[in-house]
CSV table of C-alpha atoms in Angstrom, one decimal:
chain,number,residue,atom,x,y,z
A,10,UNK,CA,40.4,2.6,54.5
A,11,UNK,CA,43.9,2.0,54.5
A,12,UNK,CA,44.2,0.3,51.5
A,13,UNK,CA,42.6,3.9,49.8
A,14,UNK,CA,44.6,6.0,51.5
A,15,UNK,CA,47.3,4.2,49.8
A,16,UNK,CA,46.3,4.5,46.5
A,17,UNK,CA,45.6,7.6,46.5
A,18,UNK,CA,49.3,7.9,47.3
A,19,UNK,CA,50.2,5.7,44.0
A,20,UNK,CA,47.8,7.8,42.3
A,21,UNK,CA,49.1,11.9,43.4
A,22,UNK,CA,52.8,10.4,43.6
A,23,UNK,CA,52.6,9.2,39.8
A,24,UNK,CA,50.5,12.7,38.6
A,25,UNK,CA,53.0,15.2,40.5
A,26,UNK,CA,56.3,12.8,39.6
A,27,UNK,CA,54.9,12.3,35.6
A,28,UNK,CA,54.2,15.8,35.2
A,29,UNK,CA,57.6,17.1,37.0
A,30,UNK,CA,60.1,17.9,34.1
A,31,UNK,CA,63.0,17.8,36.5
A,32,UNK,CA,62.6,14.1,37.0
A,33,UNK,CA,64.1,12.5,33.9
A,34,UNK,CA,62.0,9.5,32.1
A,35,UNK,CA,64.1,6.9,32.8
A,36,UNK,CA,63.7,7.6,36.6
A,37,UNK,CA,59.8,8.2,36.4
A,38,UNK,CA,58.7,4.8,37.7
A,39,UNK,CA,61.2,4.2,40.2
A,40,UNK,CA,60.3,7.9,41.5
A,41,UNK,CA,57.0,7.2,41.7
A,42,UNK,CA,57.5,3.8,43.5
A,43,UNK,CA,60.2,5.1,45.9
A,44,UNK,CA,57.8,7.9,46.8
A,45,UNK,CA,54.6,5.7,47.3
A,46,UNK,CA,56.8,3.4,49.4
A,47,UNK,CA,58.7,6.2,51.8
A,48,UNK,CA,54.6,7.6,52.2
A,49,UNK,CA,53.2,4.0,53.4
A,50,UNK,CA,56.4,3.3,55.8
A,51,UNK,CA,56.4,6.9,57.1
A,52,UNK,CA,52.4,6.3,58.1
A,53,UNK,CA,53.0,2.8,58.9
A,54,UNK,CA,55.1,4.4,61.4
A,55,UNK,CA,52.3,6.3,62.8
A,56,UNK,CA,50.3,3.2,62.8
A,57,UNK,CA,49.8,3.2,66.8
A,58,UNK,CA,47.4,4.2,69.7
A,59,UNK,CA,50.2,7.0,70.6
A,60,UNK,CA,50.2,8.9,67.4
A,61,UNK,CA,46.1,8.4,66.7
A,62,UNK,CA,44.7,11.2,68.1
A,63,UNK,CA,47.4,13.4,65.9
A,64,UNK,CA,46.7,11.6,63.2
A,65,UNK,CA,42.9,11.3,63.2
A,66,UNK,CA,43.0,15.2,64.0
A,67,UNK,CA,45.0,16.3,60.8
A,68,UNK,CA,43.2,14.1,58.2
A,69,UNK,CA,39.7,15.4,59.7
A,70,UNK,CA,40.8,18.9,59.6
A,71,UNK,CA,40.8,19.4,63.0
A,72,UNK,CA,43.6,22.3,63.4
A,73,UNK,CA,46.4,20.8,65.5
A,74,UNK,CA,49.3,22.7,63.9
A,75,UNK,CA,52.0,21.4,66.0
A,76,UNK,CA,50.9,17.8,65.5
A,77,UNK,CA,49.9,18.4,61.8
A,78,UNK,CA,53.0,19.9,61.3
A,79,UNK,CA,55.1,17.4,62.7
A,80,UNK,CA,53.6,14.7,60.6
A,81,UNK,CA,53.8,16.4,57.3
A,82,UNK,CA,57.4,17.3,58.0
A,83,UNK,CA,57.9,13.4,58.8
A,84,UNK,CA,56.1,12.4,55.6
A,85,UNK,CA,58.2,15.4,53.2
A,86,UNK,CA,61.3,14.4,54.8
A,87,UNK,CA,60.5,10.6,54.1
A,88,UNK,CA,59.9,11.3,50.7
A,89,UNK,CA,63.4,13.8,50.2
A,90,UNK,CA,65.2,11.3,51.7
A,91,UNK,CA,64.1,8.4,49.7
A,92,UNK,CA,64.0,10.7,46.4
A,93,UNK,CA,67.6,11.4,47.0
A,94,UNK,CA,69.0,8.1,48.1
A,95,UNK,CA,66.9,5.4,45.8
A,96,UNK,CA,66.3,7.3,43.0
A,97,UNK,CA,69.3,9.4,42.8
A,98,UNK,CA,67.2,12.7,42.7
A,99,UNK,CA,69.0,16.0,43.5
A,100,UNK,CA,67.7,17.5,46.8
A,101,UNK,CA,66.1,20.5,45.1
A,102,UNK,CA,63.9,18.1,42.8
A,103,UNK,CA,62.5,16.1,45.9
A,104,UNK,CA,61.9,18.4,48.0
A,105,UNK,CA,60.0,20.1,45.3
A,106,UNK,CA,58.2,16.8,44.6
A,107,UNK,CA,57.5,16.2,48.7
A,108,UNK,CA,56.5,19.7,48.9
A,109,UNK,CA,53.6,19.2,45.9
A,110,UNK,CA,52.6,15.9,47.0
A,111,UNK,CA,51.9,15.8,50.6
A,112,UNK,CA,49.9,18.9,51.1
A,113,UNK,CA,47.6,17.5,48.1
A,114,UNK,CA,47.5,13.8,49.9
A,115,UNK,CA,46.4,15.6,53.1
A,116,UNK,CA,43.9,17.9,51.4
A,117,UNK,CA,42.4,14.8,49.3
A,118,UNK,CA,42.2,12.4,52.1
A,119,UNK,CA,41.0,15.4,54.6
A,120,UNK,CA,38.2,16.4,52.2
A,121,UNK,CA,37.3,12.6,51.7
A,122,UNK,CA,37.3,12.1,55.5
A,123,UNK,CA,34.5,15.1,55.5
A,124,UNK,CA,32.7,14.3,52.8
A,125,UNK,CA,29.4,12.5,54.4
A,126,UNK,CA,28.8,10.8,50.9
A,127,UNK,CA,32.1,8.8,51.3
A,128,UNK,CA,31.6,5.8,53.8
A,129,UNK,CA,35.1,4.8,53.4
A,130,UNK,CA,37.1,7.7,54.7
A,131,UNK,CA,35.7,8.5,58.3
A,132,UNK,CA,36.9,9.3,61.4
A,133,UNK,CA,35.6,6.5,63.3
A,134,UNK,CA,36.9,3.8,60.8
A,135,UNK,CA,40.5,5.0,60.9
A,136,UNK,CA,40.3,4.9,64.9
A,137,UNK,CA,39.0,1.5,64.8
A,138,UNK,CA,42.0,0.5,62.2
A,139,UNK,CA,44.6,1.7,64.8
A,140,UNK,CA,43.0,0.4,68.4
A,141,UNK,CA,42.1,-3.1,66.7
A,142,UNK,CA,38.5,-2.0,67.2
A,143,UNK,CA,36.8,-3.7,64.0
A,144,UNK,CA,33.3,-4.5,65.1
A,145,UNK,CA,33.8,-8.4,65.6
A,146,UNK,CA,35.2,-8.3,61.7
A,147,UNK,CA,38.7,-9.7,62.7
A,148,UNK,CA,42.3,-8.2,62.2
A,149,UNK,CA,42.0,-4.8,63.0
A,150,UNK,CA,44.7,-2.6,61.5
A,151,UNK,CA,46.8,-5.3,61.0
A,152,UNK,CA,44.5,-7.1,58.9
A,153,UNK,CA,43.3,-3.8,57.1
A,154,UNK,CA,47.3,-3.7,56.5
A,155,UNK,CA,47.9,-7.5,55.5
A,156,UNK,CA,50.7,-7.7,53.2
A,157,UNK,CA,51.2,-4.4,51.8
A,158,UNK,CA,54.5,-3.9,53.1
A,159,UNK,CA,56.1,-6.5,52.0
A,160,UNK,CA,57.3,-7.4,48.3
């Protein structure tokens, strides 16, 4: 399930960056890649048995709003940062690209999480992901994870 929550970063990162005229051609695909990347380290850093019940609650649409709100201010700030420092965005143009893009990711990977037709996005698989609890299938979250953080 990981590995789909992260494309689906890729996938909304390169749609809202490609169709954002403020972002000029030559720095689409470092955009895009800077986003994706500042996404997947700011939920890496979620990645533990402390943050699981927060996390679990947003992206099944329980309404937490303190929680919720705390993680997609971690994830927009992540991305402004990032924006601004590796791509050399102006502040006004990444905030307006984290402000388009997380919401969206959230909504997507919420609906998918409630959608009883989708077996990969569940509750009970992304809690198993972050306590290790895999069924006897070996690795856990850090298995689900293996490699993608590294280049």
């Amino acid at each position: 399930m990981i590995n789909e929550i992260f494309n689906l970063v890729e996938k909304y990162a390169g749609e809202v960056i490609t169709n954002n005229p403020d972002v000029p051609d030559a720095k689409k695909n470092l955009a895009i890649e800077t986003t994706t990347d500042a996404v997947k380290d700011s939920i890496k850093g979620y990645l533990n048995p402390t943050n699981i019940a927060a996390l679990a609650s947003m992206l099944s649409g329980s309404k937490s709003s303190s929680q919720s709100n705390s993680i997609t201010e971690t994830l927009k700030n992540a991305v402004v940062g990032a924006l601004s420092n590796k791509a050399g965005l102006s502040s006004t143009v990444s905030s307006g690209i984290a402000a388009s893009l997380i919401p969206m990711l959230i909504s997507v990977v919420t609906k998918k999480m409630n959608d009883p037709n989708d077996n990969v996005f569940d509750v009970q698989s992304l809690v198993n992901a972050f306590t290790h609890n895999d069924g006897g299938q070996g690795g856990g979250l850090l298995g689900a994870l293996g490699g993608l953080f590294h280049k």
